[in-house]
Short mmCIF file of C-alpha atoms in Angstrom, two decimals:
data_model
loop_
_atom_site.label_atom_id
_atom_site.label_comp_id
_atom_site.label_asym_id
_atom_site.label_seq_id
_atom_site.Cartn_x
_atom_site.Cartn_y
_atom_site.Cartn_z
CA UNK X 212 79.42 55.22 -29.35
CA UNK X 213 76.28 57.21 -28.46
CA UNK X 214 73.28 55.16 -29.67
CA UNK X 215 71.80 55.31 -33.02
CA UNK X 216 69.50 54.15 -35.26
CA UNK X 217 71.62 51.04 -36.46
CA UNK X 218 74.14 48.38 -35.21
CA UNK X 219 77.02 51.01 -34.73
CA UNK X 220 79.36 47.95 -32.83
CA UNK X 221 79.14 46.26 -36.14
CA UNK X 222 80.34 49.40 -37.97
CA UNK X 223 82.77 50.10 -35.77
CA UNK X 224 84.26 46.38 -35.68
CA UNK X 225 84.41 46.64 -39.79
CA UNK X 226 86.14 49.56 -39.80
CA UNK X 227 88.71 49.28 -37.27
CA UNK X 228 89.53 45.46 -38.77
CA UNK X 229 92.23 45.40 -41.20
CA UNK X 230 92.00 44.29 -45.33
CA UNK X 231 93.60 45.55 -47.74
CA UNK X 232 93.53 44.78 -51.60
CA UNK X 233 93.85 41.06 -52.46
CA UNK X 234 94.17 39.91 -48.40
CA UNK X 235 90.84 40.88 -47.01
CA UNK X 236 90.67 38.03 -45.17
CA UNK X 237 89.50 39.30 -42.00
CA UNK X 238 87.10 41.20 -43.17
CA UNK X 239 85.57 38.60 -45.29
CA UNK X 240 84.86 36.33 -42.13
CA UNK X 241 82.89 39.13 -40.21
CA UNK X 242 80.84 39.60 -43.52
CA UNK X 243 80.30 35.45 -43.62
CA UNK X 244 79.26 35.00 -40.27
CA UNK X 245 76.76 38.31 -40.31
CA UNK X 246 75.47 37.32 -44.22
CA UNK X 247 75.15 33.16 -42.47
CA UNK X 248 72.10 34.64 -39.99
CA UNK X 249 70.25 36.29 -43.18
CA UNK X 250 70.35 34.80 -46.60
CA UNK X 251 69.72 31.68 -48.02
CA UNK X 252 73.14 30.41 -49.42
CA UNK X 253 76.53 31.73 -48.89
CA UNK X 254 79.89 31.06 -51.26
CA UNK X 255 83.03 32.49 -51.98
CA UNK X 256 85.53 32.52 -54.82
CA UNK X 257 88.61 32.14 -56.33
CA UNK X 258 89.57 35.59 -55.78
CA UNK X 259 88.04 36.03 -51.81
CA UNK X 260 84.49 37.89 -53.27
CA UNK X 261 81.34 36.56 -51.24
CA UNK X 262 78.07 36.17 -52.41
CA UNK X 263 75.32 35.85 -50.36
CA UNK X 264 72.00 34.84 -51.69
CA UNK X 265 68.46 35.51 -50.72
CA UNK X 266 66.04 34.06 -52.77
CA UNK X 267 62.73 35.64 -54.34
CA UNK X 268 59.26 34.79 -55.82
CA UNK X 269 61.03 35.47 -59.46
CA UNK X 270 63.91 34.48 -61.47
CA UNK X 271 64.65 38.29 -61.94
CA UNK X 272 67.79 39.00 -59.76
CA UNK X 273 69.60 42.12 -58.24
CA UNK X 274 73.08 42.07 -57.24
CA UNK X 275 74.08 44.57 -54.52
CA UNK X 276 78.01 45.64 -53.95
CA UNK X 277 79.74 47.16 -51.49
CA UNK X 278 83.75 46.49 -51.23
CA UNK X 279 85.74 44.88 -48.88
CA UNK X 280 89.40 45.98 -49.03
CA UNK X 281 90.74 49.71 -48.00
CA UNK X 282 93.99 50.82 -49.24
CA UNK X 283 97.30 50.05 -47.70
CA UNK X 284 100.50 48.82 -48.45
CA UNK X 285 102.93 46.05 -49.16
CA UNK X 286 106.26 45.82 -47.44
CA UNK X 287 108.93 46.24 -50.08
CA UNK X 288 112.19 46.76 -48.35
CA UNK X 289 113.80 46.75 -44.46
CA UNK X 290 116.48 49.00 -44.67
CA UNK X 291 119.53 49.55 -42.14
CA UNK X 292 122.85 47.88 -41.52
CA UNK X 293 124.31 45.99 -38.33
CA UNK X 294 123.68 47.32 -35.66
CA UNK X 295 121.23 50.59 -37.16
CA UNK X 296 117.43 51.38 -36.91
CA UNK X 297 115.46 49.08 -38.74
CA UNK X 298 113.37 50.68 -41.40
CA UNK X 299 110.46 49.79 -43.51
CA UNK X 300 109.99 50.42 -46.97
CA UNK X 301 105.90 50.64 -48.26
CA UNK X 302 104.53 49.99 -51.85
CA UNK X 303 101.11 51.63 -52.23
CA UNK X 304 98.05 49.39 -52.41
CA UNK X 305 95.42 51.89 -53.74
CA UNK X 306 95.72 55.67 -53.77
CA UNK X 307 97.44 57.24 -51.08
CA UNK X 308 97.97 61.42 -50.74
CA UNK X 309 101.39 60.92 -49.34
CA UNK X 310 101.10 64.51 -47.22
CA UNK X 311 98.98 62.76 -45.31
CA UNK X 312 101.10 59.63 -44.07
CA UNK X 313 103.43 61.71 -41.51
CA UNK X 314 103.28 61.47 -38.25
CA UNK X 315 100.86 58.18 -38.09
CA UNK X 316 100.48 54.47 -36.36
CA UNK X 317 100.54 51.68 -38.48
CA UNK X 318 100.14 48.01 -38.21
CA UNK X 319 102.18 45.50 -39.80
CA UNK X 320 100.70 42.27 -40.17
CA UNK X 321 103.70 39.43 -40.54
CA UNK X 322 103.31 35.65 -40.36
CA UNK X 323 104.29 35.96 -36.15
CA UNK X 324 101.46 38.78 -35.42
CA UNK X 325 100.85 41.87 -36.25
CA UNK X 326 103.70 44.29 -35.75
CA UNK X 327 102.89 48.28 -34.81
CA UNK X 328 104.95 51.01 -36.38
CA UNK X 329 104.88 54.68 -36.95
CA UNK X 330 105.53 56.96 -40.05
CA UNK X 331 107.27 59.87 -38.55
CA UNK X 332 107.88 63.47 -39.51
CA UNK X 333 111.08 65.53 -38.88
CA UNK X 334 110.41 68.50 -36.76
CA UNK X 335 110.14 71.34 -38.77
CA UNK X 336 112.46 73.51 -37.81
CA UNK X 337 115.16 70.70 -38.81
CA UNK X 338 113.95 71.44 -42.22
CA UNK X 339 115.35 73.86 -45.18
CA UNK X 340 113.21 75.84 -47.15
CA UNK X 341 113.24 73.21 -50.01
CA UNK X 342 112.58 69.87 -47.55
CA UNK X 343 109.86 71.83 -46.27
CA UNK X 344 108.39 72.89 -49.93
CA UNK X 345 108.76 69.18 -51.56
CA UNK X 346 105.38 67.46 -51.95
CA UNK X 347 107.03 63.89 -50.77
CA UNK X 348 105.90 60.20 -52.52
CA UNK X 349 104.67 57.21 -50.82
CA UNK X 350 108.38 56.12 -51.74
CA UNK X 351 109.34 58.35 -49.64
CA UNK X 352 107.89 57.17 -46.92
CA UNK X 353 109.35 54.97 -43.86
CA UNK X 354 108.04 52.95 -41.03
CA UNK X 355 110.29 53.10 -37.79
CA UNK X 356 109.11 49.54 -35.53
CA UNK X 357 111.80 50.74 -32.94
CA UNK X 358 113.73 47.56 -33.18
CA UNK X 359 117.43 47.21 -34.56
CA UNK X 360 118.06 46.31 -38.33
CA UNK X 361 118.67 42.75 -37.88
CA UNK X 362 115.55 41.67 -35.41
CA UNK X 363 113.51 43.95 -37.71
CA UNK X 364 115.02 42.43 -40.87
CA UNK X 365 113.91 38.68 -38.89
CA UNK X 366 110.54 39.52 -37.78
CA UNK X 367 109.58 41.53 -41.23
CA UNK X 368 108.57 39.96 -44.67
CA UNK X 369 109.08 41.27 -48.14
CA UNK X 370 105.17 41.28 -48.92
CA UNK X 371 103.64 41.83 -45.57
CA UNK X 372 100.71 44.42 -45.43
CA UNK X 373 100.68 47.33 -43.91
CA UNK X 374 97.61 49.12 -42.86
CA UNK X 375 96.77 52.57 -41.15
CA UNK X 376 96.22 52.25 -37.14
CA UNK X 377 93.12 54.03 -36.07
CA UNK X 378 90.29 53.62 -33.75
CA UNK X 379 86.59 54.28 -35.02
CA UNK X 380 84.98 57.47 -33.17
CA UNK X 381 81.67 59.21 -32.66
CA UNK X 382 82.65 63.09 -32.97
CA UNK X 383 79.20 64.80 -32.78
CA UNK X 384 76.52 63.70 -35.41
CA UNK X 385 79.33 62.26 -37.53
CA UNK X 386 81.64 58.61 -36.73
CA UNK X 387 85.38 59.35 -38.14
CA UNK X 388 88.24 56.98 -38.60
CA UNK X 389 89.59 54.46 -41.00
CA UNK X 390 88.28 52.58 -44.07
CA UNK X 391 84.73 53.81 -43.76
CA UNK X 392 85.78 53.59 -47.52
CA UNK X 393 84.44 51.17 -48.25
CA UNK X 394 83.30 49.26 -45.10
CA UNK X 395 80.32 51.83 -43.94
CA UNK X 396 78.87 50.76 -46.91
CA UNK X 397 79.40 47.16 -46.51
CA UNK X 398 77.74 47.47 -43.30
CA UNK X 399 74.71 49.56 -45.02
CA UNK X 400 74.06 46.47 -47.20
CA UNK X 401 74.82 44.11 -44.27
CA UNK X 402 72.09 46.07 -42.28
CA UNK X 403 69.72 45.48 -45.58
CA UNK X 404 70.16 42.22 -45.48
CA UNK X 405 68.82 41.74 -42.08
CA UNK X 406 65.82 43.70 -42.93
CA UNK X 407 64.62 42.17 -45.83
CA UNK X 408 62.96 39.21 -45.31
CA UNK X 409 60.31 37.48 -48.31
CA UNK X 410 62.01 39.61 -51.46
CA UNK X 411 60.40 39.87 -54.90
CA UNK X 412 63.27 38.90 -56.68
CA UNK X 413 66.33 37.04 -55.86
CA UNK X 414 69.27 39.85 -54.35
CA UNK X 415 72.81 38.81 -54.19
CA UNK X 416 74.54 40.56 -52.04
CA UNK X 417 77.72 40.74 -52.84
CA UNK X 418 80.69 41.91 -50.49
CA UNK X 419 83.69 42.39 -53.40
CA UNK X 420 87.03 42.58 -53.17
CA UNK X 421 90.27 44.64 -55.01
CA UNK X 422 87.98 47.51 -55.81
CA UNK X 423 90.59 50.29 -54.53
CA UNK X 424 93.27 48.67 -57.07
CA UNK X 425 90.85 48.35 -60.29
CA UNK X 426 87.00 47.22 -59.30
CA UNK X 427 88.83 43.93 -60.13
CA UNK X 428 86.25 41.89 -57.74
CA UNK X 429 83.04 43.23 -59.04
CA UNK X 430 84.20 42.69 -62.78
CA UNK X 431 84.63 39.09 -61.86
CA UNK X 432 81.17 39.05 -59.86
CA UNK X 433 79.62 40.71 -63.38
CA UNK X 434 80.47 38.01 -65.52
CA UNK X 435 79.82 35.28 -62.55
CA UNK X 436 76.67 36.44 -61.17
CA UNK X 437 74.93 37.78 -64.30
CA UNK X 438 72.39 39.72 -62.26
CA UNK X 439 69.18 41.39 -64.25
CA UNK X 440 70.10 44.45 -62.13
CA UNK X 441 73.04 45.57 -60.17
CA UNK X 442 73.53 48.47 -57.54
CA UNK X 443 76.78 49.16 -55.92
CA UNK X 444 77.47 51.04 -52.38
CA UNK X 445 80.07 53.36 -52.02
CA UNK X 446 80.99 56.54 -50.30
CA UNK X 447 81.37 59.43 -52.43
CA UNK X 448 82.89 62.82 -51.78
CA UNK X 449 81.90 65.70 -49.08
CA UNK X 450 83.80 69.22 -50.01
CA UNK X 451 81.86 70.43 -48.01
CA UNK X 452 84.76 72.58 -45.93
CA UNK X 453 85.81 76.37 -45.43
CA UNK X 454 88.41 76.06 -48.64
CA UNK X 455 85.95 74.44 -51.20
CA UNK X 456 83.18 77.03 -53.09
CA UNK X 457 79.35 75.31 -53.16
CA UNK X 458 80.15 74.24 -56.48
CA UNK X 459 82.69 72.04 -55.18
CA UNK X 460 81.52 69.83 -52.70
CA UNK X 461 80.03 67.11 -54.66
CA UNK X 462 77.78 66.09 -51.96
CA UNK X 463 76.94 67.69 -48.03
CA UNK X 464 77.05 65.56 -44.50
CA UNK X 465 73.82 65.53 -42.94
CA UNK X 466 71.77 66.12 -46.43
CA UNK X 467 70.56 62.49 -47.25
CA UNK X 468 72.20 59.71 -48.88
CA UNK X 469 73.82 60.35 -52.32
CA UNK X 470 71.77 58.75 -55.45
CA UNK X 471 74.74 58.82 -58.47
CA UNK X 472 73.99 59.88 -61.76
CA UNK X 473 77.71 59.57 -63.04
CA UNK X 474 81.43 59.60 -62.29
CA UNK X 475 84.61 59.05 -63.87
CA UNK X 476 83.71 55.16 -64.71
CA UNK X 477 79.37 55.21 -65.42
CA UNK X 478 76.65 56.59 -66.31
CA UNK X 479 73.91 55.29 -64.10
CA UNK X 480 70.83 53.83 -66.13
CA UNK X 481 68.40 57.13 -66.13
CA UNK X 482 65.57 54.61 -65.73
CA UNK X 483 67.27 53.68 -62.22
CA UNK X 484 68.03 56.60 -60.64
CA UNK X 485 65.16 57.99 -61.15
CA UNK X 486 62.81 54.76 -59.51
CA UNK X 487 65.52 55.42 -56.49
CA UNK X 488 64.55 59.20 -56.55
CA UNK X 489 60.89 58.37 -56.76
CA UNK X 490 60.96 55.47 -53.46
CA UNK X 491 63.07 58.07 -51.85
CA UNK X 492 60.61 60.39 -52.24
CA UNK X 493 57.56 58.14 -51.40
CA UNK X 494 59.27 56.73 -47.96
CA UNK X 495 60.20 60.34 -46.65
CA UNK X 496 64.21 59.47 -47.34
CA UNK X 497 66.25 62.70 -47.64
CA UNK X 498 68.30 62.43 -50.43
CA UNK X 499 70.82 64.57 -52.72
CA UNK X 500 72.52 63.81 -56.17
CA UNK X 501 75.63 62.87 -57.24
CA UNK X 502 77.92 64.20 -59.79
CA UNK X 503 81.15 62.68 -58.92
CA UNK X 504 83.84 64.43 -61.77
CA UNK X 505 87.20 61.65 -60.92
CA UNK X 506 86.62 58.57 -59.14
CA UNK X 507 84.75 55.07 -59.88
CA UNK X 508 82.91 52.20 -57.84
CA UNK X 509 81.95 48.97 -57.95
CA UNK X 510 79.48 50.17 -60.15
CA UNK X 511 81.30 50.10 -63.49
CA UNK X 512 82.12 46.96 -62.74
CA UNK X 513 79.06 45.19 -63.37
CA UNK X 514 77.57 47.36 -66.40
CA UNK X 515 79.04 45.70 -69.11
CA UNK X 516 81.10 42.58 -68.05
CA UNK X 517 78.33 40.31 -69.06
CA UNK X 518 76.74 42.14 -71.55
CA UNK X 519 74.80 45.58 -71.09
CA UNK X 520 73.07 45.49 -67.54
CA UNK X 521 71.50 48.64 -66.09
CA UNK X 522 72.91 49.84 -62.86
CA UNK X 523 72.34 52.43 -60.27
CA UNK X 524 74.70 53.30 -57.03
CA UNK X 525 73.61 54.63 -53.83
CA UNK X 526 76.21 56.62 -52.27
CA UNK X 527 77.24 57.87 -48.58
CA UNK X 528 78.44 61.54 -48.62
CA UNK X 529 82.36 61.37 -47.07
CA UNK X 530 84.67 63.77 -45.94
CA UNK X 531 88.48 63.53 -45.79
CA UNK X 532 88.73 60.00 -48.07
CA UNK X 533 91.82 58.06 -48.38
CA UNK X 534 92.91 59.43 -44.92
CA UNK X 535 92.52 57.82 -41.56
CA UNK X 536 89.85 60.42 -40.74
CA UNK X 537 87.26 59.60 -42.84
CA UNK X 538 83.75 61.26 -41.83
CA UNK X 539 80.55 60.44 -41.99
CA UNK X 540 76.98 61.94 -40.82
CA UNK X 541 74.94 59.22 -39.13
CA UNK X 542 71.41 60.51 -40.77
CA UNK X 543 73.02 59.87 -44.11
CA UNK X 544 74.16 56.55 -42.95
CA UNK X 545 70.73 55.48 -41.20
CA UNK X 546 69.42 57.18 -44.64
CA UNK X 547 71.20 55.00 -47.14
CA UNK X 548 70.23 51.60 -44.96
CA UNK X 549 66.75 53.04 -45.64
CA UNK X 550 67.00 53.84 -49.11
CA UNK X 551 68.49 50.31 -50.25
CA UNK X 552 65.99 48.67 -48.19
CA UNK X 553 63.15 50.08 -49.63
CA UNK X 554 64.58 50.17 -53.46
CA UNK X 555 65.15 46.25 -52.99
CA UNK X 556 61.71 46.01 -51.04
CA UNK X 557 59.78 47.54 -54.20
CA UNK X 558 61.50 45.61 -57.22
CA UNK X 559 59.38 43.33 -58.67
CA UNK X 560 61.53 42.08 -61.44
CA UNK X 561 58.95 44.01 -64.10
CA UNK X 562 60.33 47.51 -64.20
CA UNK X 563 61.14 48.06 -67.56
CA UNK X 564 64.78 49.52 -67.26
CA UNK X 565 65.56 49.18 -71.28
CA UNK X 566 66.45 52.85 -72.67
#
C-alpha cells in the first residue's frame, strides 16, 4: 500500500485474516500479541473477548470496543451422489445480501487446512425471465471446491466456516476489501493503544467478539468490566453514491470520522457526544455526525447491562458493507485514530456525564 499516516500492514493483515462469529480465533491472537507491547495486563474469556488493560492515576475507568468477528458462514450440507460434483451448502453467520455472493472466492476452513471454493453464477443468457427476476437466499447459495462428491464429502465438515476470499487494496485515497467491518476499527483502537502512554483513568480496551450475530460479546464485557464510561468503534454507513439523494448517505468518505448520536440500538449520552465534538474541535479533527436509521454496535451493548452507563461511539464512514468491497477513506481512518486518542487523552474521570 502507498504510505500513510498509520500502520497500514497491520490493517491490512486484520482484514485479510479470517473470524467469523463465535471462532475468531485468529484474529484474537494478532490483537494479543499487538495489545502484549502496550497495556498493562491482558486476559481473555469464556466466550474468546480480550481485554486489555492500561492503568490510570484514578479508579474512574473507560472501556473502548471495537469487534472482532465479520460475517460468514457455517457449512450445513455437502451435497452430490457417487461419482457427482461435490457441493457445499452455507448457513449465514451475520447478515448477508445474498445478490451479492455470486460469482466469488471463498475459503473453507476444515480441521486438514483451509479449503478454497467459489460461489458461481449461471451465465445469463442460460437464464429465463423468472431465474433472472428472483431475488435468491443465502439458501440458495452453493460452493463448488472442484472435487468429486465423495473426497469433498471426506475433506468437508458439517460446521466448518466459511469466509469470503479477498485481498485488502489501496484504490486511490480509499483501502477496499473484506471485513473492514469491523476490523478497521479494531485496528483504530489498536493504533490508540500504542499512543497513549500515562492515561488519566484506567481504559480497557476491549477487542469483542459475536457482535455481527447479537453484540453478544460486548453485553458480556458490560456486566464483566463495569466500566464508568464506555465507547465503542464501528464503521457506519457511506451512501454516498450516484443512486442515493444527500439525504441518504448517512455519512461521506473523506469528511472526518463519524461521532454517533443514535441508531437502531442507542441513544448516545448527549453529555458525550458533545465533549467528543468539542476535543474534535479543539485538536483540528474533521468530523461529521451520525444518524444511523437500522443498524447497532457494540455500543448498546454496554449501556445498560450493568446498570445505566453513559456511552458514546466513534464511527468510520463505510461504503459497500457486508460485501467483500468494503471502502474506506484513509483521512477518516487517520481521523478516527486521532479522535479516540485525544477523547481518551483528555478524560479525567470528573466529567460529569449524569443527565
Amino acid at each position: 500500500m502507498e504510505s500513510v499516516s498509520f500502520d497500514a500492514e497491520l490493517l491490512e493483515v486484520l482484514t485479510e485474516t479470517s473470524g467469523v462469529p463465535g471462532y475468531e480465533d485468529r484474529v484474537r491472537e494478532l490483537v494479543v500479541e499487538e495489545l502484549e507491547e502496550t497495556v498493562d495486563r491482558i486476559r481473555t474469556d469464556a466466550m474468546g473477548n480480550v481485554v486489555g488493560t492500561l492503568e490510570g492515576e484514578s479508579d474512574y475507568s473507560v472501556a473502548v470496543a471495537a469487534h472482532m468477528d465479520e460475517i460468514g458462514f457455517m457449512v450445513r450440507n455437502v451435497r452430490g451422489e457417487d461419482e457427482e460434483a461435490g457441493f457445499v451448502e452455507l448457513d449465514a453467520l451475520g447478515g448477508w445480501d445474498a445478490r451479492v455472493l455470486k460469482a466469488q472466492r471463498v475459503t473453507i476452513h476444515t480441521e486438514d487446512g483451509d479449503l478454497p471454493g467459489v460461489i458461481g453464477s449461471p451465465p445469463p443468457h442460460t437464464l429465463d425471465d423468472e431465474e433472472r427476476e428472483k431475488t435468491p437466499e443465502v439458501e440458495d447459495v452453493a460452493v463448488d471446491v472442484g472435487l468429486p462428491y465423495e473426497e469433498a464429502d471426506e475433506r468437508i465438515s458439517r460446521g466448518d466456516l466459511v469466509t469470503m476470499d479477498q485481498t485488502t487494496e489501496r484504490v486511490g485515497e480509499t483501502i477496499t476489501g473484506k471485513a473492514l467491518d469491523d476490523r478497521v476499527c479494531l485496528f483504530a483502537m489498536l493504533e490508540a493503544a500504542r499512543r497513549l502512554t500515562e492515561p488519566d483513568v484506567t481504559i480497557h480496551f476491549c477487542a469483542t467478539v459475536q457482535e455481527e450475530v447479537g453484540l453478544r460479546g460486548a453485553n458480556a464485557l458490560g456486566v464483566d468490566v463495569d466500566p464508568d464510561l464506555a465507547v465503542a468503534l464501528d464503521v457506519t454507513v457511506a451512501n454516498d453514491l450516484p443512486e442515493f439523494d444527500d439525504g441518504d448517505h448517512v455519512t461521506e468518505l473523506g469528511e472526518g470520522t463519524a461521532i454517533k448520536l443514535k441508531d437502531s440500538s442507542v441513544i448516545t449520552n448527549p453529555k458525550v457526544h458533545r465533549r467528543m465534538q468539542a476535543v474534535a474541535d479543539e485538536r483540528g479533527i474533521d468530523f461529521q455526525l451520525e444518524i444511523l436509521p437500522a443498524g447497532g454496535t457494540d455500543t448498546a451493548g454496554f449501556q445498560n447491562t450493568a446498570g445505566a452507563k453513559p456511552v458514546g461511539a466513534i464511527s468510520i464512514p463505510t461504503r459497500y458493507l457486508h460485501t467483500v468491497t468494503e471502502t474506506a477513506h484513509v483521512d477518516d481512518i487517520a481521523a478516527t485514530i486521532d479522535l479516540l486518542e485525544a477523547f481518551l487523552e483528555s478524560e479525567d474521570g470528573d466529567h460529569e456525564y449524569t443527565l
